[in-house]
Coordinates of C-alpha atoms and ligand atoms in Angstrom, one line a residue:
M1 CA 89.7 206.5 82.0
S2 CA 92.7 208.0 83.8
D3 CA 93.9 206.8 87.3
I4 CA 92.7 210.3 88.8
E5 CA 89.3 209.9 87.2
L6 CA 89.1 206.5 88.7
N7 CA 89.9 207.6 92.2
N8 CA 87.2 210.3 92.1
N9 CA 84.5 207.8 91.4
N10 CA 82.8 205.9 94.1
G11 CA 82.7 201.9 93.7
A12 CA 79.3 201.8 92.7
D13 CA 79.3 204.4 89.8
L14 CA 82.6 203.0 88.7
I15 CA 81.4 199.5 88.0
S16 CA 78.2 200.6 86.3
D17 CA 80.0 203.4 84.2
T18 CA 82.7 201.1 83.1
I19 CA 81.5 197.5 82.7
K20 CA 78.0 196.1 81.9
T21 CA 76.1 195.1 85.2
F22 CA 73.0 193.2 85.7
T23 CA 70.2 193.7 88.2
G24 CA 66.9 192.1 88.9
S25 CA 64.2 191.0 91.0
V26 CA 63.7 187.3 91.6
A27 CA 60.4 186.3 93.2
I28 CA 60.6 182.8 95.1
V29 CA 57.3 181.2 95.2
G30 CA 55.6 177.9 95.7
R31 CA 53.2 176.3 98.0
P32 CA 53.5 176.6 101.8
N33 CA 56.3 174.4 103.5
V34 CA 58.4 173.6 100.4
G35 CA 61.5 175.3 101.7
K36 CA 61.4 178.9 100.1
S37 CA 62.7 180.8 103.1
T38 CA 65.4 178.0 103.8
L39 CA 66.5 178.6 100.2
L40 CA 66.7 182.3 100.3
N41 CA 68.7 181.9 103.7
A42 CA 71.1 179.4 101.8
I43 CA 71.7 181.8 98.9
L44 CA 72.5 184.7 101.2
G45 CA 74.3 182.9 103.9
E46 CA 72.5 184.5 106.5
K47 CA 69.2 184.1 108.2
I48 CA 66.9 186.7 107.5
S49 CA 63.6 184.6 106.5
I50 CA 62.3 182.7 109.3
T51 CA 61.4 179.0 108.6
S52 CA 59.6 176.2 110.6
K53 CA 58.0 172.8 109.8
K54 CA 54.4 174.5 109.8
P55 CA 53.1 175.9 106.6
Q56 CA 52.5 179.6 106.2
T57 CA 55.5 180.7 108.2
T58 CA 56.3 183.6 106.0
R59 CA 53.7 186.3 106.2
H60 CA 55.6 189.2 104.5
R61 CA 57.3 189.7 101.3
I62 CA 60.9 189.4 102.7
L63 CA 63.5 191.2 100.4
G64 CA 67.1 189.5 100.3
I65 CA 70.1 191.1 98.4
K66 CA 73.0 188.9 96.7
T67 CA 75.6 190.7 94.6
M68 CA 78.1 188.7 92.8
G69 CA 80.4 191.0 90.9
V70 CA 78.3 192.5 88.0
Y71 CA 75.3 190.4 89.3
Q72 CA 72.7 191.8 91.7
A73 CA 69.7 189.7 92.3
I74 CA 67.1 191.1 94.5
Y75 CA 65.2 188.0 96.0
L76 CA 61.7 188.5 97.2
D77 CA 60.8 185.6 99.6
T78 CA 56.9 185.1 99.8
P79 CA 54.2 183.3 102.0
G80 CA 53.2 180.0 100.4
F81 CA 50.6 180.2 97.9
H82 CA 47.7 178.1 99.1
K83 CA 44.1 177.1 98.4
N84 CA 41.9 180.3 99.1
T85 CA 40.0 180.1 102.5
P86 CA 37.5 182.8 103.9
R87 CA 40.0 184.2 106.5
Q88 CA 41.2 187.7 105.8
L89 CA 44.9 186.5 106.8
N90 CA 44.9 183.8 104.1
R91 CA 43.5 186.1 101.4
T92 CA 46.1 188.7 102.1
L93 CA 49.0 186.3 102.1
N94 CA 48.1 185.0 98.5
R95 CA 47.8 188.8 97.3
T96 CA 51.1 189.4 98.6
V97 CA 52.4 186.4 96.3
I98 CA 50.6 187.6 93.3
G99 CA 52.0 191.3 93.9
A100 CA 55.6 189.7 93.9
L101 CA 55.0 187.8 90.8
Q102 CA 53.9 190.9 88.9
E103 CA 56.8 193.1 90.2
A104 CA 59.6 190.2 89.4
D105 CA 61.8 190.0 86.5
L106 CA 62.2 186.3 87.0
I107 CA 60.5 183.7 89.0
V108 CA 62.0 180.9 91.0
F109 CA 59.2 178.3 91.5
V110 CA 60.1 175.9 94.4
I111 CA 58.4 172.5 94.7
D112 CA 59.1 169.5 97.0
C113 CA 60.7 166.9 94.9
R114 CA 58.8 164.1 96.7
H115 CA 55.2 165.3 95.8
W116 CA 53.3 167.4 93.2
T117 CA 50.2 168.6 94.7
N118 CA 47.0 170.5 93.6
E119 CA 48.3 173.7 95.2
D120 CA 51.4 173.4 93.1
D121 CA 49.0 173.3 89.9
L122 CA 47.3 176.5 91.4
M123 CA 50.6 178.3 91.4
L124 CA 51.3 176.8 88.0
I125 CA 48.3 178.6 86.5
R126 CA 49.5 181.9 88.2
L127 CA 52.8 181.5 86.7
K128 CA 51.5 181.0 83.2
Q129 CA 49.7 184.3 83.3
Q130 CA 53.1 186.2 83.9
E131 CA 55.0 185.5 80.8
K132 CA 58.2 185.8 82.5
P133 CA 61.2 183.2 82.8
V134 CA 60.5 180.7 85.3
I135 CA 63.1 178.6 87.1
L136 CA 61.9 175.2 88.4
V137 CA 63.6 174.5 91.6
L138 CA 63.0 170.6 93.0
N139 CA 63.9 171.0 96.7
K140 CA 64.6 168.6 99.6
I141 CA 66.7 166.2 97.2
D142 CA 68.5 165.2 100.5
T143 CA 65.2 163.1 101.2
V144 CA 65.8 161.0 98.0
N145 CA 68.1 158.1 98.1
D146 CA 68.1 157.5 94.4
R147 CA 68.3 160.6 92.3
M148 CA 67.4 158.8 89.1
K149 CA 64.0 158.5 90.5
L150 CA 64.0 162.3 89.9
L151 CA 64.1 162.1 86.3
P152 CA 60.7 160.9 85.5
I153 CA 59.2 163.5 87.8
I154 CA 61.2 166.3 86.1
D155 CA 59.9 164.9 82.7
E156 CA 56.3 164.8 83.9
I157 CA 56.5 168.5 85.4
S158 CA 58.2 169.9 82.3
K159 CA 55.4 168.9 80.5
K160 CA 53.1 171.1 82.4
M161 CA 54.9 174.4 81.4
A162 CA 58.2 175.3 79.4
F163 CA 60.5 176.4 82.4
S164 CA 63.7 178.4 81.5
A165 CA 65.6 175.9 83.6
V166 CA 65.2 173.0 86.2
V167 CA 67.4 172.7 89.0
P168 CA 67.1 169.9 91.7
L169 CA 68.8 171.0 95.1
S170 CA 68.7 170.8 98.9
A171 CA 68.2 174.2 100.4
L172 CA 68.8 172.7 104.0
K173 CA 72.1 170.9 103.0
E174 CA 73.1 173.8 101.0
K175 CA 73.7 171.5 97.9
N176 CA 73.6 172.7 94.3
V177 CA 72.4 176.1 95.5
E178 CA 75.5 177.8 93.5
A179 CA 74.1 176.0 90.4
L180 CA 70.7 177.8 90.7
E181 CA 72.3 181.3 91.5
N182 CA 74.4 180.9 88.2
V183 CA 71.3 180.1 86.3
I184 CA 69.6 183.0 88.0
N185 CA 72.4 185.5 87.3
E186 CA 72.3 184.3 83.6
H187 CA 68.6 185.6 83.4
L188 CA 68.9 188.9 84.9
P189 CA 68.4 192.0 83.0
E190 CA 71.1 194.6 82.4
G191 CA 70.9 197.5 84.7
K192 CA 72.6 199.5 87.3
H193 CA 72.9 198.0 90.7
L194 CA 70.3 199.2 93.4
F195 CA 72.0 198.4 96.5
A196 CA 75.6 198.4 97.9
A197 CA 77.6 195.1 97.2
D198 CA 77.5 194.3 101.1
D199 CA 73.8 194.9 101.6
I200 CA 71.7 191.6 102.4
T201 CA 68.3 192.9 103.1
N202 CA 66.3 196.2 103.4
C203 CA 64.3 194.8 106.5
T204 CA 64.8 196.8 109.8
D205 CA 66.4 195.4 112.8
R206 CA 62.9 195.9 114.7
F207 CA 61.3 193.7 111.9
L208 CA 64.1 191.1 111.8
T209 CA 63.5 190.8 115.9
A210 CA 59.8 190.3 115.8
E211 CA 60.4 187.6 113.1
L212 CA 62.8 185.7 115.2
I213 CA 60.4 185.8 118.1
R214 CA 57.4 184.7 115.6
E215 CA 59.8 181.9 114.5
K216 CA 60.1 180.3 117.8
L217 CA 56.5 180.6 118.6
M218 CA 55.8 178.9 115.4
R219 CA 58.2 175.9 115.9
L220 CA 57.4 175.5 119.6
L221 CA 53.6 175.9 119.9
G222 CA 51.1 173.3 118.5
D223 CA 49.2 173.7 115.4
E224 CA 46.6 176.1 116.1
V225 CA 48.1 179.1 118.3
P226 CA 50.9 180.2 116.0
Y227 CA 48.4 181.5 113.2
A228 CA 46.7 183.7 115.7
I229 CA 49.9 185.4 116.9
R230 CA 51.5 188.8 115.9
V231 CA 54.5 190.3 117.6
E232 CA 55.3 193.9 118.1
I233 CA 58.3 195.5 119.1
E234 CA 57.7 198.0 121.7
K235 CA 61.3 199.2 122.8
F236 CA 64.4 198.7 120.8
D237 CA 67.2 200.3 122.6
D238 CA 70.5 200.0 120.8
S239 CA 74.0 200.7 122.7
E240 CA 77.3 199.8 121.7
T241 CA 77.5 196.4 123.6
L242 CA 73.8 196.0 124.5
L243 CA 70.4 195.6 123.1
R244 CA 67.3 196.1 125.2
I245 CA 64.1 194.8 123.4
A246 CA 60.7 194.6 124.9
A247 CA 58.3 192.8 122.7
L248 CA 54.5 192.1 122.9
I249 CA 52.9 189.1 121.6
W250 CA 49.3 189.6 120.5
V251 CA 47.0 186.6 120.7
E252 CA 43.1 186.3 120.3
K253 CA 41.8 184.4 123.1
P254 CA 42.7 183.9 126.7
G255 CA 43.1 180.3 126.2
Q256 CA 45.9 181.1 123.7
K257 CA 47.6 183.3 126.0
A258 CA 47.6 180.4 128.6
I259 CA 49.4 178.2 126.1
V260 CA 51.9 180.8 125.0
I261 CA 53.0 181.7 128.7
G262 CA 53.0 177.7 129.4
H263 CA 52.9 176.1 132.8
K264 CA 54.8 178.3 135.3
G265 CA 55.8 180.6 132.4
E266 CA 58.1 177.9 130.9
M267 CA 56.9 178.3 127.3
L268 CA 57.5 181.8 127.2
K269 CA 61.0 181.5 128.7
K270 CA 61.9 179.0 126.3
V271 CA 60.7 181.2 123.4
G272 CA 62.8 184.3 124.8
Q273 CA 65.6 182.2 125.5
L274 CA 65.9 180.7 121.9
A275 CA 64.9 184.1 120.3
R276 CA 67.7 186.0 122.2
E277 CA 70.2 183.4 121.4
D278 CA 69.4 184.1 117.6
M279 CA 69.3 187.8 118.0
E280 CA 72.8 187.9 119.8
A281 CA 74.2 186.0 116.7
L282 CA 72.6 188.3 114.3
F283 CA 73.5 191.6 115.9
E284 CA 76.7 190.5 117.4
K285 CA 76.2 191.9 121.0
K286 CA 74.5 191.1 124.2
V287 CA 70.6 191.0 124.3
F288 CA 68.3 191.8 127.2
L289 CA 64.8 190.5 125.8
H290 CA 61.5 191.1 127.7
L291 CA 58.6 189.4 126.4
W292 CA 54.9 189.7 127.3
V293 CA 51.6 188.4 126.0
K294 CA 48.3 190.4 125.4
I295 CA 44.7 189.5 124.0
K296 CA 43.2 191.2 121.2
E297 CA 40.4 189.5 119.7
N298 CA 40.1 188.8 116.1
W299 CA 43.1 190.8 115.1
T300 CA 43.4 188.7 112.0
D301 CA 40.3 190.2 110.6
D302 CA 40.5 193.6 111.5
D303 CA 42.0 196.6 109.8
N304 CA 45.0 196.3 112.0
L305 CA 45.9 193.3 109.6
A306 CA 46.5 195.2 106.7
Q307 CA 48.5 197.4 108.5
Y308 CA 50.6 194.8 110.1
L309 CA 51.1 192.9 106.7
G310 CA 51.2 196.2 104.6
H311 CA 54.8 197.1 105.1
A312 CA 56.2 194.8 102.8
D313 CA 59.8 195.3 102.8
R314 CA 60.6 196.2 106.5
Ligands
LIG1 N1 65.1 167.7 104.3 C1 64.9 169.1 103.9 N2 64.3 169.9 104.3 C2 64.0 171.1 104.0 C3 64.8 171.5 103.0 N3 64.5 173.0 102.7 C4 63.6 173.3 103.8 N4 63.3 172.1 104.8 C5 62.5 172.2 105.7 O1 61.0 172.3 105.1 C6 60.2 173.2 106.2 C7 59.8 174.3 105.5 O2 60.9 175.2 105.3 P1 60.5 176.8 105.0 O3 61.9 177.2 104.3 O4 59.9 177.5 106.2 O5 59.3 176.6 103.9 P2 58.6 177.8 103.3 O6 58.3 177.5 101.7 O7 59.3 179.1 103.4 O8 57.3 177.6 104.0 P3 56.1 179.0 104.1 O9 56.8 180.3 104.4 O10 55.4 178.4 105.0 O11 55.4 179.0 102.8 C8 61.5 173.4 107.4 O12 61.2 172.5 108.3 C9 62.8 173.4 106.5 O13 63.9 172.8 107.7 C10 65.7 170.7 102.4 O14 66.4 171.0 101.5 N5 65.7 169.3 102.7
LIG2 MG1 58.8 180.9 104.2

């Protein structure tokens, strides 16, 4: 190809027309709380998926994109796969996981290296049905002093299924994450890149904003309330230097509303302050954030839920 032809091409065409490229979707799955979203953020070097100590923090399928030269991995962070319970929300979350498994070219199965549980076994049953390469990630190795202790655990788990690779790492401390990425790249099928090289997600700013607010609620509130919460962005006015955001926090009961607002409004103030700091870092501009709380009974069981959870890749 002559120089003139090279100049006439845009970058994306050029790379796929002249050299082999590899593109694939990678589902990150595992039981709740093992560190799936922390791992995605570590891979991307940017916080797009919210995390907390509480199980079932992730509710949507979150898409993250990482391009490294000829390789483009399209990651799907998923809700924690858990024992089915009657609540509609829980059933819907598991369905999201199964959908991501079916779509993916490759699966990253994350476990906590300290414990193997019944829910890990449940996940394994689903993985065996897929006949796709599965990479096992033993996360949280920073919590284990003697790494030699991991060897018998790896041995035991490897008997359960033929994994394409086993990678111990710490998502939180960002230890050995690159090794995982190299293994993932090796498993990507040949294909044209689907996103620009600097894209990291296709989630909208409104969605990321709502999620940051939900993260603070998940982290600051006690055990019960966070699961009854939904965040809706009412206003998102973006000017060159300032973002004006108004968000509505939906809860199911008056008691929950009181807890979210807190004594003399302290809780809501704290949520707003922390969320605003994260938004200013993410959008690199000043943010005015207005939060208010409203009650909608049983929102997790009505049709709105399907609508709320339905927009998979916002
Ligand atoms: N010590 C340690 N903690 C970690 C590591 N990775 C994640 N965590 C912590 O584990 C908790 C759960 O992390 P998340 O990333 O939210 O887990 P998740 O698997 O996405 O959870 P769900 O979305 O609820 O399924 C958080 O408190 C994280 O800080 C790690 O490598 N080491
Ligand atoms: Mg998560």
